[in-house]
C-alpha cells in the first residue's frame, strides 16, 4: 500500500485526491490537514482513518477532538500541528493542497523528513523555490507536479533530455474575462470572477485565473520545476483548456499533453508516477472539438502577468511580494472590500515600494510577506 498525507484535504485538490484514493483502493491515508472545515474533515477521518489530523484553528481542533473521541486519531492544531501532519513517519508522499504561502514550512519539513511532494500549492514554489529545489536534490526526494500545466510539461518531458528544451508553452484559458478591456472590468462582481469557463476550483485560484495572476504564478512555478529561464516560458491562450501545456525542443519538435479538464488526472499521475492507471471520466472527442484556437495574452488589460514576469526575473523577495500582495488583495476582493481592478493595483504598488533581498531565508520570505501585507493595510 502506498501511504500519503494530504495537507488541505477539504479543498478542491484535497477532495479530488481522496476521490483518486477511493477509486484506486490501494493507497493508505496517513495524515490529513485543513484550516477550519471540521464537518468535512470528520467525514474524511471516519472514511479514510488517518493516524493524525491537523485543524489549523485551535478552537475547531478542540471541537473535532471531542467528536472523534471514539477513534484513535490524534488531533493537532496550528503551524506546529500542520508540520506534525506533514512529517507523519509512515507517509511516502505528501500532497500539498493548502492554498497560499502557509504551505512553505510544512513542505520544507516534509522534504527534510524524506517525503516526496505531490505539489499543488504553487505559492510555496513561487516564493521559496530557491530553497525547495536544492533541498529536494539534497534529500533525494521528488517534487511531483500536480498543477495541470506543470503535470503536462512533466509528461511531455518523460524520457527526454531536459537540456534539449528550447521553450515551454504554458497554456492559459484566459479566464472568464478574456477579451475584455480595463474599462469593462471596472465593475466586475465577485460572482462574475468566480465563474471560470472550464475548471471548478477553490475561490482564490479561480480569482487568480480571472486576473491572469494564476498564469504569472505558474510561469515562476515552471521556472523552478523545470530549471528554465523566465523568458523560456511563453504563455499561450487556449480558451478550451484541452491542451494542458506544451514543450518545444531544440529541433523544433513540439510535444503537447491533452485531455479533458479534470484535475484527477494530474493528481493520479503524481501519486503513481511513472505508472499510468485507468481513470474514469470523459475523453476528448476530436471530431466534435473541431477546432483548437490560440491567442496572445493581453498584458495591458491583464497586468498581473506582466508583473509576474517582472517579479520572476528580479527574483529574491520580489516573487514573495507579488504573491503576498495578491493573496491579501484577493481575500479583500472576495470580502467585497475592494474593487476588482484594485487587485493588480495593490500588487504593483507593493512591488514598487519593495527593496529586493537576494536569496532570502524562510524568515526573510515571511518578513517580506508581512511587509507586503502592511503596505496594503496602510494604503487601502
Ligand atoms: N483547485 C484546483 O483545481 C487547482 C489548485 N491548485 C493549487 O492547489 C492549492 C489548493 O487549491 P484549492 O484546492 O483550489 O483550494 P481550496 O480553497 O479549495 O482548498 C484549500 C485547502 O487548504 C486548507 N487550508 C487553508 N488554510 C489552511 C491552514 N492554515 N492550515 C491547513 N489547511 C489550510 C483548506 O481548509 P478549509 O477547507 O478548512 O478552509 C482547504 O482544505 C492552491 O495553491 C492552488 O493554487 C493548482 C492547480 C489546480
Ligand atoms: C486546473 C489548473 O491547473 C488551474 O491552474 C488552471 O490552469 C486555471 O486555468 P487558467 O489559469 O488557465 O484560467
Ligand atoms: Mn494550473
CSV table of C-alpha atoms and ligand atoms in Angstrom, one decimal:
chain,number,residue,atom,x,y,z
A,1,UNK,CA,0.0,0.0,0.0
A,2,UNK,CA,1.2,3.5,-0.9
A,3,UNK,CA,1.0,5.8,2.1
A,4,UNK,CA,0.1,9.5,1.6
A,5,UNK,CA,-0.6,12.6,3.7
A,6,UNK,CA,-2.9,15.3,2.3
A,7,UNK,CA,-2.5,18.9,3.6
A,8,UNK,CA,-5.6,20.8,2.5
A,9,UNK,CA,-7.8,17.7,2.3
A,10,UNK,CA,-11.1,19.6,2.5
A,11,UNK,CA,-10.4,21.8,-0.6
A,12,UNK,CA,-10.8,21.3,-4.3
A,13,UNK,CA,-7.5,19.4,-4.8
A,14,UNK,CA,-7.7,17.7,-1.4
A,15,UNK,CA,-11.2,16.2,-2.1
A,16,UNK,CA,-10.2,15.1,-5.6
A,17,UNK,CA,-7.1,13.5,-4.2
A,18,UNK,CA,-9.4,11.5,-1.9
A,19,UNK,CA,-11.6,10.5,-4.9
A,20,UNK,CA,-8.5,9.1,-6.6
A,21,UNK,CA,-7.6,7.3,-3.4
A,22,UNK,CA,-11.1,5.8,-3.2
A,23,UNK,CA,-11.2,4.8,-6.9
A,24,UNK,CA,-7.8,3.1,-6.8
A,25,UNK,CA,-8.2,1.4,-3.5
A,26,UNK,CA,-4.5,0.7,-2.8
A,27,UNK,CA,-3.5,3.9,-1.0
A,28,UNK,CA,-3.4,4.4,2.7
A,29,UNK,CA,-4.1,7.9,4.0
A,30,UNK,CA,-1.8,8.6,7.0
A,31,UNK,CA,-2.5,12.2,7.7
A,32,UNK,CA,-5.0,15.0,6.8
A,33,UNK,CA,-5.0,18.7,7.4
A,34,UNK,CA,-7.4,21.6,6.9
A,35,UNK,CA,-8.0,25.1,8.1
A,36,UNK,CA,-11.3,25.0,9.8
A,37,UNK,CA,-13.8,22.8,8.0
A,38,UNK,CA,-14.2,20.2,10.7
A,39,UNK,CA,-17.5,18.9,9.4
A,40,UNK,CA,-16.0,17.6,6.2
A,41,UNK,CA,-12.8,16.6,8.0
A,42,UNK,CA,-14.7,14.4,10.4
A,43,UNK,CA,-16.3,12.6,7.4
A,44,UNK,CA,-12.9,12.1,5.9
A,45,UNK,CA,-11.5,10.8,9.1
A,46,UNK,CA,-14.3,8.2,9.5
A,47,UNK,CA,-13.8,7.1,5.9
A,48,UNK,CA,-10.0,7.1,5.5
A,49,UNK,CA,-8.9,6.5,9.1
A,50,UNK,CA,-5.7,8.7,9.2
A,51,UNK,CA,-3.4,8.4,12.2
A,52,UNK,CA,-3.1,12.2,12.6
A,53,UNK,CA,-5.2,15.2,11.7
A,54,UNK,CA,-4.4,18.9,11.9
A,55,UNK,CA,-7.1,21.6,12.1
A,56,UNK,CA,-5.2,24.9,11.9
A,57,UNK,CA,-7.7,26.8,14.0
A,58,UNK,CA,-7.2,25.7,17.6
A,59,UNK,CA,-10.8,26.1,18.7
A,60,UNK,CA,-12.1,24.0,15.8
A,61,UNK,CA,-9.4,21.4,16.6
A,62,UNK,CA,-10.8,21.1,20.1
A,63,UNK,CA,-14.3,20.7,18.8
A,64,UNK,CA,-13.2,18.0,16.4
A,65,UNK,CA,-11.2,16.2,19.1
A,66,UNK,CA,-14.5,15.8,21.1
A,67,UNK,CA,-16.4,14.5,18.1
A,68,UNK,CA,-13.9,11.8,17.2
A,69,UNK,CA,-13.3,10.6,20.7
A,70,UNK,CA,-14.4,7.1,19.7
A,71,UNK,CA,-11.5,6.9,17.3
A,72,UNK,CA,-7.7,6.6,17.8
A,73,UNK,CA,-6.8,9.5,15.6
A,74,UNK,CA,-4.6,12.2,17.0
A,75,UNK,CA,-5.9,15.8,16.5
A,76,UNK,CA,-3.4,18.6,16.5
A,77,UNK,CA,-3.6,22.3,15.5
A,78,UNK,CA,-1.7,25.4,14.4
A,79,UNK,CA,1.6,25.5,12.4
A,80,UNK,CA,3.2,23.1,14.8
A,81,UNK,CA,0.4,20.6,14.1
A,82,UNK,CA,0.5,21.2,10.4
A,83,UNK,CA,4.2,20.3,10.4
A,84,UNK,CA,3.5,17.2,12.6
A,85,UNK,CA,0.9,16.1,10.0
A,86,UNK,CA,3.4,16.8,7.2
A,87,UNK,CA,6.2,14.6,8.8
A,88,UNK,CA,4.0,11.7,9.9
A,89,UNK,CA,6.5,8.9,9.9
A,90,UNK,CA,4.9,6.3,7.6
A,91,UNK,CA,3.9,8.7,4.8
A,92,UNK,CA,5.8,8.4,1.5
A,93,UNK,CA,4.2,11.2,-0.4
A,94,UNK,CA,2.8,14.5,1.0
A,95,UNK,CA,0.2,16.1,-1.2
A,96,UNK,CA,0.5,19.9,-0.6
A,97,UNK,CA,-3.0,21.1,-1.4
A,98,UNK,CA,-3.2,24.0,1.1
A,99,UNK,CA,-3.8,27.4,-0.5
A,100,UNK,CA,-1.1,30.1,-0.1
A,101,UNK,CA,2.3,30.6,1.4
A,102,UNK,CA,1.2,28.9,4.6
A,103,UNK,CA,2.5,25.8,2.7
A,104,UNK,CA,6.2,26.8,2.9
A,105,UNK,CA,7.1,25.4,6.4
A,106,UNK,CA,5.2,22.1,6.2
A,107,UNK,CA,6.5,21.4,2.7
A,108,UNK,CA,10.1,22.0,3.8
A,109,UNK,CA,9.6,19.9,6.9
A,110,UNK,CA,8.1,17.0,4.9
A,111,UNK,CA,11.1,17.1,2.5
A,112,UNK,CA,13.5,17.2,5.4
A,113,UNK,CA,11.8,14.1,6.7
A,114,UNK,CA,12.4,12.4,3.3
A,115,UNK,CA,8.9,12.6,1.8
A,116,UNK,CA,8.2,13.1,-1.9
A,117,UNK,CA,6.0,16.1,-2.5
A,118,UNK,CA,2.9,16.0,-4.8
A,119,UNK,CA,2.9,19.7,-5.3
A,120,UNK,CA,-0.4,21.6,-5.9
A,121,UNK,CA,0.5,24.5,-3.6
A,122,UNK,CA,2.2,26.7,-6.2
A,123,UNK,CA,2.6,29.7,-3.9
A,124,UNK,CA,5.3,27.8,-1.9
A,125,UNK,CA,7.4,27.2,-5.0
A,126,UNK,CA,7.0,30.7,-6.3
A,127,UNK,CA,8.2,32.3,-3.0
A,128,UNK,CA,10.7,29.6,-1.8
A,129,UNK,CA,11.7,27.8,-5.0
A,130,UNK,CA,15.4,28.7,-4.3
A,131,UNK,CA,15.1,26.7,-1.1
A,132,UNK,CA,12.8,23.9,-2.2
A,133,UNK,CA,14.6,22.8,-5.3
A,134,UNK,CA,18.1,22.4,-3.8
A,135,UNK,CA,16.5,20.8,-0.8
A,136,UNK,CA,14.8,18.2,-3.0
A,137,UNK,CA,18.2,17.4,-4.5
A,138,UNK,CA,20.0,17.2,-1.2
A,139,UNK,CA,17.3,14.9,0.4
A,140,UNK,CA,16.8,12.8,-2.8
A,141,UNK,CA,13.1,13.5,-2.7
A,142,UNK,CA,10.9,14.1,-5.8
A,143,UNK,CA,8.7,17.1,-6.4
A,144,UNK,CA,5.8,15.7,-8.5
A,145,UNK,CA,3.8,18.5,-10.1
A,146,UNK,CA,0.0,18.4,-9.6
A,147,UNK,CA,-0.8,21.8,-11.3
A,148,UNK,CA,-2.3,20.7,-14.6
A,149,UNK,CA,0.1,22.7,-16.8
A,150,UNK,CA,3.2,21.5,-14.9
A,151,UNK,CA,2.0,17.9,-14.9
A,152,UNK,CA,1.5,18.3,-18.7
A,153,UNK,CA,5.1,19.6,-19.1
A,154,UNK,CA,6.4,16.8,-16.8
A,155,UNK,CA,4.6,14.3,-19.0
A,156,UNK,CA,6.0,15.9,-22.2
A,157,UNK,CA,9.5,15.6,-20.8
A,158,UNK,CA,9.2,11.9,-20.0
A,159,UNK,CA,12.2,10.2,-21.4
A,160,UNK,CA,13.6,13.4,-22.9
A,161,UNK,CA,16.9,15.2,-22.2
A,162,UNK,CA,16.0,18.3,-20.1
A,163,UNK,CA,18.9,20.1,-21.8
A,164,UNK,CA,17.2,20.0,-25.1
A,165,UNK,CA,14.2,22.0,-24.1
A,166,UNK,CA,14.0,25.2,-26.1
A,167,UNK,CA,10.9,26.7,-24.5
A,168,UNK,CA,7.9,25.8,-22.5
A,169,UNK,CA,4.5,26.8,-23.9
A,170,UNK,CA,2.3,27.3,-20.9
A,171,UNK,CA,-1.3,27.3,-21.9
A,172,UNK,CA,-3.9,29.6,-20.3
A,173,UNK,CA,-7.7,29.6,-20.6
A,174,UNK,CA,-7.7,33.4,-20.4
A,175,UNK,CA,-10.4,33.1,-17.6
A,176,UNK,CA,-13.9,34.5,-17.7
A,177,UNK,CA,-12.9,38.0,-18.8
A,178,UNK,CA,-10.8,37.1,-21.8
A,179,UNK,CA,-11.1,39.8,-24.5
A,180,UNK,CA,-12.4,42.5,-22.0
A,181,UNK,CA,-10.9,45.9,-21.5
A,182,UNK,CA,-10.0,47.5,-18.1
A,183,UNK,CA,-12.9,49.8,-18.6
A,184,UNK,CA,-15.2,46.8,-18.9
A,185,UNK,CA,-13.6,45.2,-15.9
A,186,UNK,CA,-14.2,48.2,-13.6
A,187,UNK,CA,-17.4,46.9,-12.1
A,188,UNK,CA,-16.8,43.2,-12.1
A,189,UNK,CA,-18.6,41.4,-9.3
A,190,UNK,CA,-17.2,38.5,-7.1
A,191,UNK,CA,-19.7,36.1,-8.7
A,192,UNK,CA,-18.5,37.0,-12.2
A,193,UNK,CA,-14.9,36.5,-11.4
A,194,UNK,CA,-15.7,33.1,-9.7
A,195,UNK,CA,-17.3,31.9,-12.9
A,196,UNK,CA,-14.3,30.1,-14.6
A,197,UNK,CA,-15.1,28.8,-18.1
A,198,UNK,CA,-13.5,25.4,-17.7
A,199,UNK,CA,-12.4,24.5,-14.2
A,200,UNK,CA,-14.2,24.1,-10.8
A,201,UNK,CA,-11.5,25.1,-8.3
A,202,UNK,CA,-11.1,26.9,-5.0
A,203,UNK,CA,-12.1,30.5,-4.7
A,204,UNK,CA,-8.6,32.0,-4.5
A,205,UNK,CA,-7.1,30.3,-7.6
A,206,UNK,CA,-10.4,31.0,-9.5
A,207,UNK,CA,-9.9,34.7,-8.9
A,208,UNK,CA,-6.2,34.4,-9.9
A,209,UNK,CA,-7.2,32.7,-13.2
A,210,UNK,CA,-9.5,35.7,-13.9
A,211,UNK,CA,-6.7,38.2,-13.4
A,212,UNK,CA,-4.1,36.1,-15.1
A,213,UNK,CA,-2.1,36.2,-11.9
A,214,UNK,CA,-2.5,32.4,-11.8
A,215,UNK,CA,-0.6,32.2,-15.1
A,216,UNK,CA,2.0,34.5,-13.7
A,217,UNK,CA,2.5,32.3,-10.6
A,218,UNK,CA,2.7,29.3,-13.0
A,219,UNK,CA,5.4,30.9,-15.1
A,220,UNK,CA,7.5,31.2,-11.9
A,221,UNK,CA,6.5,27.7,-10.9
A,222,UNK,CA,7.7,26.3,-14.2
A,223,UNK,CA,11.0,28.2,-13.9
A,224,UNK,CA,11.7,26.3,-10.7
A,225,UNK,CA,10.3,22.9,-11.6
A,226,UNK,CA,12.0,22.6,-15.0
A,227,UNK,CA,15.1,24.7,-14.5
A,228,UNK,CA,14.4,27.2,-17.3
A,229,UNK,CA,14.7,31.0,-17.5
A,230,UNK,CA,11.6,33.2,-17.3
A,231,UNK,CA,12.0,34.2,-20.9
A,232,UNK,CA,11.9,30.5,-22.0
A,233,UNK,CA,8.3,30.3,-20.7
A,234,UNK,CA,5.8,31.6,-23.2
A,235,UNK,CA,2.1,31.9,-22.2
A,236,UNK,CA,-0.3,30.9,-24.9
A,237,UNK,CA,-4.1,31.4,-24.5
A,238,UNK,CA,-6.0,28.3,-25.5
A,239,UNK,CA,-9.6,29.0,-24.3
A,240,UNK,CA,-10.9,25.5,-24.0
A,241,UNK,CA,-8.2,24.2,-21.7
A,242,UNK,CA,-7.8,20.9,-23.5
A,243,UNK,CA,-4.1,21.4,-24.3
A,244,UNK,CA,-2.6,21.5,-20.8
A,245,UNK,CA,0.8,22.7,-21.9
A,246,UNK,CA,3.5,22.0,-24.5
A,247,UNK,CA,7.3,21.8,-24.7
A,248,UNK,CA,9.3,23.0,-27.7
A,249,UNK,CA,12.6,21.2,-28.1
A,250,UNK,CA,15.8,22.4,-29.7
A,251,UNK,CA,15.0,20.6,-33.0
A,252,UNK,CA,11.7,22.5,-33.3
A,253,UNK,CA,9.5,19.5,-32.2
A,254,UNK,CA,6.6,20.4,-30.0
A,255,UNK,CA,5.1,17.9,-27.6
A,256,UNK,CA,1.7,18.6,-26.1
A,257,UNK,CA,-0.3,16.9,-23.4
A,258,UNK,CA,-4.0,17.0,-23.9
A,259,UNK,CA,-7.1,15.8,-22.1
A,260,UNK,CA,-10.4,16.9,-20.7
A,261,UNK,CA,-10.1,19.5,-17.9
A,262,UNK,CA,-10.1,17.1,-14.9
A,263,UNK,CA,-7.6,17.5,-12.1
A,264,UNK,CA,-7.9,13.9,-11.1
A,265,UNK,CA,-5.6,13.0,-14.0
A,266,UNK,CA,-2.6,15.1,-12.8
A,267,UNK,CA,-3.3,14.1,-9.2
A,268,UNK,CA,-3.3,10.4,-10.1
A,269,UNK,CA,-0.3,10.8,-12.3
A,270,UNK,CA,1.7,12.4,-9.5
A,271,UNK,CA,0.7,9.7,-7.0
A,272,UNK,CA,1.5,6.7,-9.2
A,273,UNK,CA,4.3,8.2,-11.4
A,274,UNK,CA,5.6,6.7,-13.7
A,275,UNK,CA,2.7,4.3,-13.8
A,276,UNK,CA,-0.4,5.2,-15.7
A,277,UNK,CA,-3.7,3.8,-14.5
A,278,UNK,CA,-7.3,3.8,-15.7
A,279,UNK,CA,-9.2,6.9,-14.8
A,280,UNK,CA,-12.9,7.0,-15.4
A,281,UNK,CA,-14.3,10.1,-17.0
A,282,UNK,CA,-14.9,11.9,-20.3
A,283,UNK,CA,-12.4,11.5,-23.1
A,284,UNK,CA,-11.5,14.1,-25.8
A,285,UNK,CA,-13.6,13.6,-28.9
A,286,UNK,CA,-11.7,15.3,-31.6
A,287,UNK,CA,-14.5,15.0,-34.2
A,288,UNK,CA,-16.7,17.2,-32.0
A,289,UNK,CA,-14.0,19.6,-30.9
A,290,UNK,CA,-13.3,20.5,-34.5
A,291,UNK,CA,-11.0,23.5,-33.8
A,292,UNK,CA,-8.5,24.5,-31.2
A,293,UNK,CA,-7.7,28.2,-31.1
A,294,UNK,CA,-4.7,30.1,-29.8
A,295,UNK,CA,-4.2,33.7,-28.8
A,296,UNK,CA,-1.5,36.0,-27.4
A,297,UNK,CA,-2.1,37.1,-23.8
A,298,UNK,CA,-3.2,40.7,-23.3
A,299,UNK,CA,-0.7,42.2,-20.9
A,300,UNK,CA,-2.3,45.7,-21.0
A,301,UNK,CA,-5.7,44.8,-19.7
A,302,UNK,CA,-4.4,42.0,-17.5
A,303,UNK,CA,-1.2,43.5,-16.0
A,304,UNK,CA,-0.9,40.6,-13.5
A,305,UNK,CA,1.0,38.5,-16.0
A,306,UNK,CA,3.4,41.3,-16.8
A,307,UNK,CA,4.0,42.0,-13.1
A,308,UNK,CA,4.7,38.3,-12.6
A,309,UNK,CA,7.4,38.3,-15.3
A,310,UNK,CA,9.0,41.3,-13.6
A,311,UNK,CA,8.9,39.6,-10.2
A,312,UNK,CA,10.2,36.3,-11.5
A,313,UNK,CA,13.1,38.0,-13.5
A,314,UNK,CA,14.1,40.0,-10.4
A,315,UNK,CA,13.9,37.0,-8.1
A,316,UNK,CA,14.9,37.3,-4.4
A,317,UNK,CA,12.0,38.5,-2.3
A,318,UNK,CA,10.1,40.1,-5.2
A,319,UNK,CA,8.0,37.0,-6.1
A,320,UNK,CA,7.0,36.8,-2.4
A,321,UNK,CA,5.8,40.4,-2.5
A,322,UNK,CA,3.9,39.7,-5.8
A,323,UNK,CA,2.3,36.6,-4.2
A,324,UNK,CA,1.6,38.0,-0.8
A,325,UNK,CA,0.1,41.2,-2.1
A,326,UNK,CA,-2.1,39.1,-4.4
A,327,UNK,CA,-3.1,36.8,-1.5
A,328,UNK,CA,-4.1,39.8,0.6
A,329,UNK,CA,-5.8,41.6,-2.3
A,330,UNK,CA,-7.8,38.6,-3.4
A,331,UNK,CA,-9.0,38.0,0.2
A,332,UNK,CA,-10.2,41.6,0.3
A,333,UNK,CA,-11.9,41.3,-3.1
A,334,UNK,CA,-13.7,38.1,-2.0
A,335,UNK,CA,-14.7,40.0,1.1
A,336,UNK,CA,-16.1,42.8,-1.1
A,337,UNK,CA,-13.7,45.4,0.5
A,338,UNK,CA,-12.0,46.4,-2.8
A,339,UNK,CA,-12.9,46.6,-6.5
A,340,UNK,CA,-11.6,44.0,-9.0
A,341,UNK,CA,-9.0,46.2,-10.6
A,342,UNK,CA,-7.6,47.1,-7.2
A,343,UNK,CA,-6.2,43.6,-7.0
A,344,UNK,CA,-3.4,44.2,-9.6
A,345,UNK,CA,-3.0,47.9,-8.4
A,346,UNK,CA,-2.2,46.5,-5.0
A,347,UNK,CA,0.3,44.0,-6.4
A,348,UNK,CA,2.0,46.8,-8.5
A,349,UNK,CA,2.1,49.2,-5.5
A,350,UNK,CA,3.6,46.6,-3.2
A,351,UNK,CA,6.3,45.6,-5.7
A,352,UNK,CA,7.2,49.3,-6.4
A,353,UNK,CA,7.7,50.0,-2.8
A,354,UNK,CA,9.9,47.0,-2.2
A,355,UNK,CA,13.7,46.7,-2.0
A,356,UNK,CA,14.6,43.2,-3.2
A,357,UNK,CA,16.6,40.9,-0.9
A,358,UNK,CA,18.6,38.2,-2.8
A,359,UNK,CA,18.4,34.6,-1.8
A,360,UNK,CA,16.1,35.1,1.2
A,361,UNK,CA,15.8,32.6,4.1
A,362,UNK,CA,12.4,31.4,5.1
A,363,UNK,CA,12.3,34.0,7.9
A,364,UNK,CA,13.2,36.7,5.3
A,365,UNK,CA,10.5,35.4,3.0
A,366,UNK,CA,7.9,35.6,5.8
A,367,UNK,CA,9.2,39.2,6.7
A,368,UNK,CA,8.7,40.2,3.0
A,369,UNK,CA,5.2,38.7,3.2
A,370,UNK,CA,4.4,40.7,6.3
A,371,UNK,CA,5.8,43.9,4.8
A,372,UNK,CA,3.6,43.5,1.7
A,373,UNK,CA,0.5,43.0,4.0
A,374,UNK,CA,1.5,46.1,6.0
A,375,UNK,CA,1.9,48.1,2.8
A,376,UNK,CA,-1.6,47.1,1.6
A,377,UNK,CA,-3.2,47.8,5.0
A,378,UNK,CA,-1.6,51.2,5.2
A,379,UNK,CA,-2.7,52.3,1.7
A,380,UNK,CA,-6.1,50.7,1.2
B,1,LIG,N1,-8.2,23.6,-7.4
B,1,LIG,C1,-7.5,23.3,-8.5
B,1,LIG,O1,-8.0,22.8,-9.5
B,1,LIG,C2,-6.1,23.7,-8.5
B,1,LIG,C3,-5.4,24.2,-7.4
B,1,LIG,N2,-4.1,24.4,-7.4
B,1,LIG,C4,-3.4,24.9,-6.2
B,1,LIG,O2,-3.7,24.0,-5.2
B,1,LIG,C5,-3.8,24.7,-3.9
B,1,LIG,C6,-5.1,24.4,-3.3
B,1,LIG,O3,-6.1,24.9,-4.1
B,1,LIG,P1,-7.7,24.6,-4.0
B,1,LIG,O4,-7.8,23.1,-3.6
B,1,LIG,O5,-8.3,25.1,-5.2
B,1,LIG,O6,-8.0,25.5,-2.7
B,1,LIG,P2,-9.3,25.4,-1.8
B,1,LIG,O7,-9.5,26.7,-1.2
B,1,LIG,O8,-10.4,24.6,-2.4
B,1,LIG,O9,-8.7,24.4,-0.6
B,1,LIG,C7,-7.7,24.9,0.3
B,1,LIG,C8,-7.4,23.9,1.4
B,1,LIG,O10,-6.4,24.4,2.2
B,1,LIG,C9,-6.9,24.3,3.6
B,1,LIG,N3,-6.3,25.3,4.4
B,1,LIG,C10,-6.5,26.7,4.3
B,1,LIG,N4,-5.7,27.3,5.2
B,1,LIG,C11,-5.1,26.3,5.9
B,1,LIG,C12,-4.3,26.3,7.0
B,1,LIG,N5,-3.9,27.5,7.6
B,1,LIG,N6,-3.8,25.2,7.5
B,1,LIG,C13,-4.2,24.0,6.9
B,1,LIG,N7,-5.0,23.9,5.9
B,1,LIG,C14,-5.5,25.1,5.4
B,1,LIG,C15,-8.4,24.5,3.4
B,1,LIG,O11,-9.1,24.0,4.6
B,1,LIG,P3,-10.6,24.6,4.9
B,1,LIG,O12,-11.5,23.9,4.0
B,1,LIG,O13,-10.8,24.1,6.3
B,1,LIG,O14,-10.6,26.0,4.8
B,1,LIG,C16,-8.7,23.6,2.2
B,1,LIG,O15,-8.6,22.2,2.6
B,1,LIG,C17,-3.6,26.2,-4.3
B,1,LIG,O16,-2.2,26.5,-4.1
B,1,LIG,C18,-3.9,26.3,-5.8
B,1,LIG,O17,-3.2,27.3,-6.4
B,1,LIG,C19,-3.3,24.2,-8.6
B,1,LIG,C20,-3.9,23.7,-9.7
B,1,LIG,C21,-5.3,23.4,-9.8
B,2,LIG,C1,-6.5,23.4,-13.2
B,2,LIG,C2,-5.3,24.3,-13.1
B,2,LIG,O1,-4.2,23.8,-13.2
B,2,LIG,C3,-5.5,25.7,-13.0
B,2,LIG,O2,-4.3,26.3,-12.6
B,2,LIG,C4,-6.0,26.2,-14.3
B,2,LIG,O3,-4.9,26.2,-15.1
B,2,LIG,C5,-6.6,27.5,-14.2
B,2,LIG,O4,-6.8,28.0,-15.5
B,2,LIG,P1,-6.3,29.3,-16.2
B,2,LIG,O5,-5.4,30.0,-15.2
B,2,LIG,O6,-5.5,28.8,-17.4
B,2,LIG,O7,-7.5,30.0,-16.5
B,3,LIG,MN1,-2.8,25.4,-13.4
